Structure formats: structure tokens, C-alpha cells
XYZ file of C-alpha atoms in Angstrom:
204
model
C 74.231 55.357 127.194
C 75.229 52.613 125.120
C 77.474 51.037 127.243
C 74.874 48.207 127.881
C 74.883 47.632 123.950
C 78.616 47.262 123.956
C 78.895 44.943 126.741
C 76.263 43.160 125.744
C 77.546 42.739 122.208
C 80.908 41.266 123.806
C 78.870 39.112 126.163
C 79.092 36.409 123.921
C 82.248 37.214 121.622
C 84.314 36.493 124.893
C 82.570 33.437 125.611
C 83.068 32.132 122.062
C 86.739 32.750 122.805
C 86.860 30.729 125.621
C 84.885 28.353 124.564
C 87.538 28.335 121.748
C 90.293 27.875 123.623
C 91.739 31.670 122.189
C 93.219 34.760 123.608
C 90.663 36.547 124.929
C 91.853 41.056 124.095
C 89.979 43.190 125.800
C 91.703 46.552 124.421
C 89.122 46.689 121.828
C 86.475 46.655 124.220
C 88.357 49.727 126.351
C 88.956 51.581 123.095
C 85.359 51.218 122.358
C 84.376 52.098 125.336
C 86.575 55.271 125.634
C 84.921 56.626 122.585
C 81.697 56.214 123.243
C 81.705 57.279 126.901
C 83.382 60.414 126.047
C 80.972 61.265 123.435
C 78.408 60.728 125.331
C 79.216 62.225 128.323
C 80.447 65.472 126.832
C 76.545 65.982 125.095
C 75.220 65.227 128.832
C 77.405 67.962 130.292
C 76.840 70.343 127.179
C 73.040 69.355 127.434
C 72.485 70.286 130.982
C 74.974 73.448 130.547
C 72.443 74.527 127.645
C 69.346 73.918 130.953
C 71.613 76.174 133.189
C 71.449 78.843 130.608
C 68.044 78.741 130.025
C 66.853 79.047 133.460
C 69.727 81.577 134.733
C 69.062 83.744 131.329
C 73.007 84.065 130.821
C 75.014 82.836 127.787
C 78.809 82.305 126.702
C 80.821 81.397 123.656
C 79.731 77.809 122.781
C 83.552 77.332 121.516
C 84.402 78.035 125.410
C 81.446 75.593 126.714
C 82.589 72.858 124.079
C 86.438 73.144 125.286
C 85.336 72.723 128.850
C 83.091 69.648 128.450
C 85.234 67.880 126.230
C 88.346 68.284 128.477
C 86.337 67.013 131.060
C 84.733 64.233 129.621
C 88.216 63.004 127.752
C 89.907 63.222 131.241
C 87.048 61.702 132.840
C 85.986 58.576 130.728
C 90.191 57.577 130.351
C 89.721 56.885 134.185
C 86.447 55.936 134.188
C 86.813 53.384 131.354
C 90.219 51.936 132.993
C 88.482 51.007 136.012
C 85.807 49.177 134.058
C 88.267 47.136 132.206
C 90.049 46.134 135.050
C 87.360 44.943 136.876
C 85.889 43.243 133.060
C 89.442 41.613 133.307
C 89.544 40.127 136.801
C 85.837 38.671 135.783
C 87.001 37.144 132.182
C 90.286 35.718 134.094
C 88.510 33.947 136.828
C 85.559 32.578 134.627
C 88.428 31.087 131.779
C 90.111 29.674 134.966
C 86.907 28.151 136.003
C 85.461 27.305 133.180
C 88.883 25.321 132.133
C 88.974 23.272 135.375
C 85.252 22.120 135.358
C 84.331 19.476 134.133
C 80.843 19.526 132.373
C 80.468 23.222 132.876
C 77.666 24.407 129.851
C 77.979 27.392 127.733
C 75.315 28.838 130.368
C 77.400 28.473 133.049
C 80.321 30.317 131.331
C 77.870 33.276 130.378
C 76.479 33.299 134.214
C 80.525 33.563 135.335
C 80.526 36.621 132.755
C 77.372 38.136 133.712
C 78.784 40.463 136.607
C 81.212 41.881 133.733
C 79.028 41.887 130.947
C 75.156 41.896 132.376
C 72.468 44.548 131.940
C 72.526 45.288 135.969
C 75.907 46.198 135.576
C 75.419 47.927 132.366
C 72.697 50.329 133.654
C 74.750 51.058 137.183
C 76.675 52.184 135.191
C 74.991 54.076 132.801
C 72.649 55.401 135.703
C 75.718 56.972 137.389
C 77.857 58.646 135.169
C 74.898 60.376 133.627
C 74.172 61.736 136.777
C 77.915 62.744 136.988
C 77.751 64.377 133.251
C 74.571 66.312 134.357
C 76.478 67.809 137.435
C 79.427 68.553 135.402
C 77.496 70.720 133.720
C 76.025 72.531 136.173
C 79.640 73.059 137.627
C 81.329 73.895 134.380
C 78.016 76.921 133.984
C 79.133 77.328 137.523
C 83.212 78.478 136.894
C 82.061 80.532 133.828
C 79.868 83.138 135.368
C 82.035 82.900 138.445
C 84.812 84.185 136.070
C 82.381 86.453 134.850
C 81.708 88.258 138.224
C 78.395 86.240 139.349
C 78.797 84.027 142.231
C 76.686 81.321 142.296
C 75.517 78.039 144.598
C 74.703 74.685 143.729
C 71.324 73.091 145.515
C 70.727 69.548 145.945
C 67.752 67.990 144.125
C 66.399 64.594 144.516
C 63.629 63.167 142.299
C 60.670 63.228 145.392
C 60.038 59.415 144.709
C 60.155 56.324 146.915
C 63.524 55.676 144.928
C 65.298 58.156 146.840
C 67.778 56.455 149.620
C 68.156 57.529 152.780
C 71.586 58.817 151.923
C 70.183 61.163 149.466
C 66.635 62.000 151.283
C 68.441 64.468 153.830
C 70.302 66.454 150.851
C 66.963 67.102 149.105
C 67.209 71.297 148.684
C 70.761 71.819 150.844
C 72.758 74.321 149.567
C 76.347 73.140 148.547
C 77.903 74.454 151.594
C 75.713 71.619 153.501
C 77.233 68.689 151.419
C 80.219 70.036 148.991
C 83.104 68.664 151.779
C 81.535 65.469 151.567
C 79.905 65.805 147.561
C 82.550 68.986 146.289
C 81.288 67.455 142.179
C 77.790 67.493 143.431
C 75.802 63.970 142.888
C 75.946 61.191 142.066
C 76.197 60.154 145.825
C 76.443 56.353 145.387
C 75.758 53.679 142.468
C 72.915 54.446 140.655
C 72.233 57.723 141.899
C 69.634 59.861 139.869
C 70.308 63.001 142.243
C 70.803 66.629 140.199
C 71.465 70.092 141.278
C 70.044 73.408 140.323
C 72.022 77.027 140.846
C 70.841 80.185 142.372
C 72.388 83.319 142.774
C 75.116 83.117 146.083
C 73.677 85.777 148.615
């Protein structure tokens, strides 16, 4: 996703600002980020819809499967994108007031105060889970449409098999929804930076 592109771009732009002394706006940064999030998150969902399709063997309208991700992924990234400028705020307030009271303080310090708003770690957490989120909201849109068509269906969990996998995850590895959809009803992600997917077979 190019989130990490974005914040990285303002990484410095605020920093400039209050280096400068100036108002620092971050609606620009939460429009941006609305736009692109959506965009990108509807192609995930559409993209893994498309996988569902190929491996089930059944198709609908793509005018039906674009109207479903996109009203997810608008109503989706407006939260989403709120809750990441919030949290950008509450960082870019406390390193101004810091950065204004010390004495001495370098423009390395001030980017270092920034960092947990603006940094690559953050960035890919990010990124990480809400393209896990896209690809289950995929699977779960393909889901609804051949339950309206008469073909029940049930998610399975599916972790990648690597030492990555956390022991939250681990135990999930090929339930079937009724196992963790009380605790998980979207399916994955699970936690932060969760690379967890599901996969559909036909309910028995």
C-alpha cells in the first residue's frame, strides 16, 4: 500500500513546520489518505473476490462485485483513516510541545518524536493489516453472493505454515469458521500485522 510513501513524504513537511514555528494541518494528510486507502483496498477485496471465483468455478455481475467492494472499502477506510489521524495528531501535538520547551533539541530529535506517527514500522503495520482485512473482505463479500444465490458456504482459516505464525494464529490454522467466527466473525486479521487468509468450501 502506499501508505508508507505518504507518511513518509509528510515525515519531514511536518517537521519543517515546526521547525518553522507554523500551523501544522493535518486534513490534507487524512484526505490523502482516505483516497488512497479506499482505492486500494477496494482492488484487494475485488482481487481476492476474482481468487474465490476461480477456485469455486462460480461467477456474478462484476457491476454487483464492484458495488459491494467499494461500499465496503469507502465505509471502511473513513474509519480506518480517522483513527490514524488521531493518533498522527496526539504524536505531532506532543513532539511541537516538546520540541518548543527543549532547549537544544536537533532536527533529529524532532524527527525521532515523529517517528511513531510517521515511521516505516508503523507504515507497514499498517499496511500489513488492512491488506489482510481487504483479502478477507473478499472472501466474505464472494461469501453473501452465492449465499443469496442458494449455495451455502464456510470460511477456513489459513495461516502461512512459517515460523512467523504467532501462537494466537497457530491453533486457527484449517478451523472452520464456526471454530473462530464469535471471536474473528470478518475472518483475519487477528492482531497487528497479521498475514492470516481464509479459503471457502462448500457448507455440509
Amino acid at each position: 500500500m502506499k501508505i508508507a510513501k505518504i507518511l513518509k513524504e509528510k515525515w519531514n513537511i511536518v517537521a519543517n513546520r515546526i521547525e518553522a514555528k507554523e500551523n501544522v494541518d493535518l486534513n490534507e494528510l487524512e484526505k490523502e489518505l482516505t483516497q488512497i486507502v479506499e482505492k486500494e483496498l477496494r482492488g484487494v477485496a475485488k482481487q481476492e473476490f476474482s481468487r474465490r471465483v476461480d477456485e469455486v468455478g462460480v461467477a456474478f455481475e462484476s457491476v454487483a462485485v464492484d458495488q459491494a467492494a467499494s461500499r465496503w472499502a469507502r465505509e471502511y477506510s473513513y474509519s480506518l483513516v480517522r483513527g490514524i489521524a488521531a493518533r498522527t495528531r496526539e504524536v505531532v501535538a506532543s513532539a511541537m510541545q516538546q520540541y518548543v520547551a527543549g532547549a537544544g533539541m536537533t532536527r533529529r530529535d524532532l524527527l525521532d518524536l515523529l517517528e511513531p506517527a510517521f515511521g516505516e514500522v508503523r507504515a507497514n503495520a499498517i499496511a500489513t493489516t488492512e491488506v489482510t482485512r481487504a483479502f478477507s473482505q473478499g472472501t466474505n463479500i464472494y461469501k453473501d453472493m452465492m449465499h443469496d444465490a442458494g449455495i451455502e458456504m464456510e470460511r477456513v482459516w489459513h495461516t502461512n505454515h512459517d515460523e512467523l505464525v504467532c501462537p494466537i494464529c497457530r491453533p486457527l490454522n484449517e478451523k472452520r469458521e464456526k471454530d473462530w467466527d464469535a471471536q474473528f466473525p470478518n475472518g483475519p486479521p487477528a492482531h497487528v500485522n497479521c498475514r492470516c487468509g481464509t479459503g471457502l468450501r462448500v457448507k455440509k
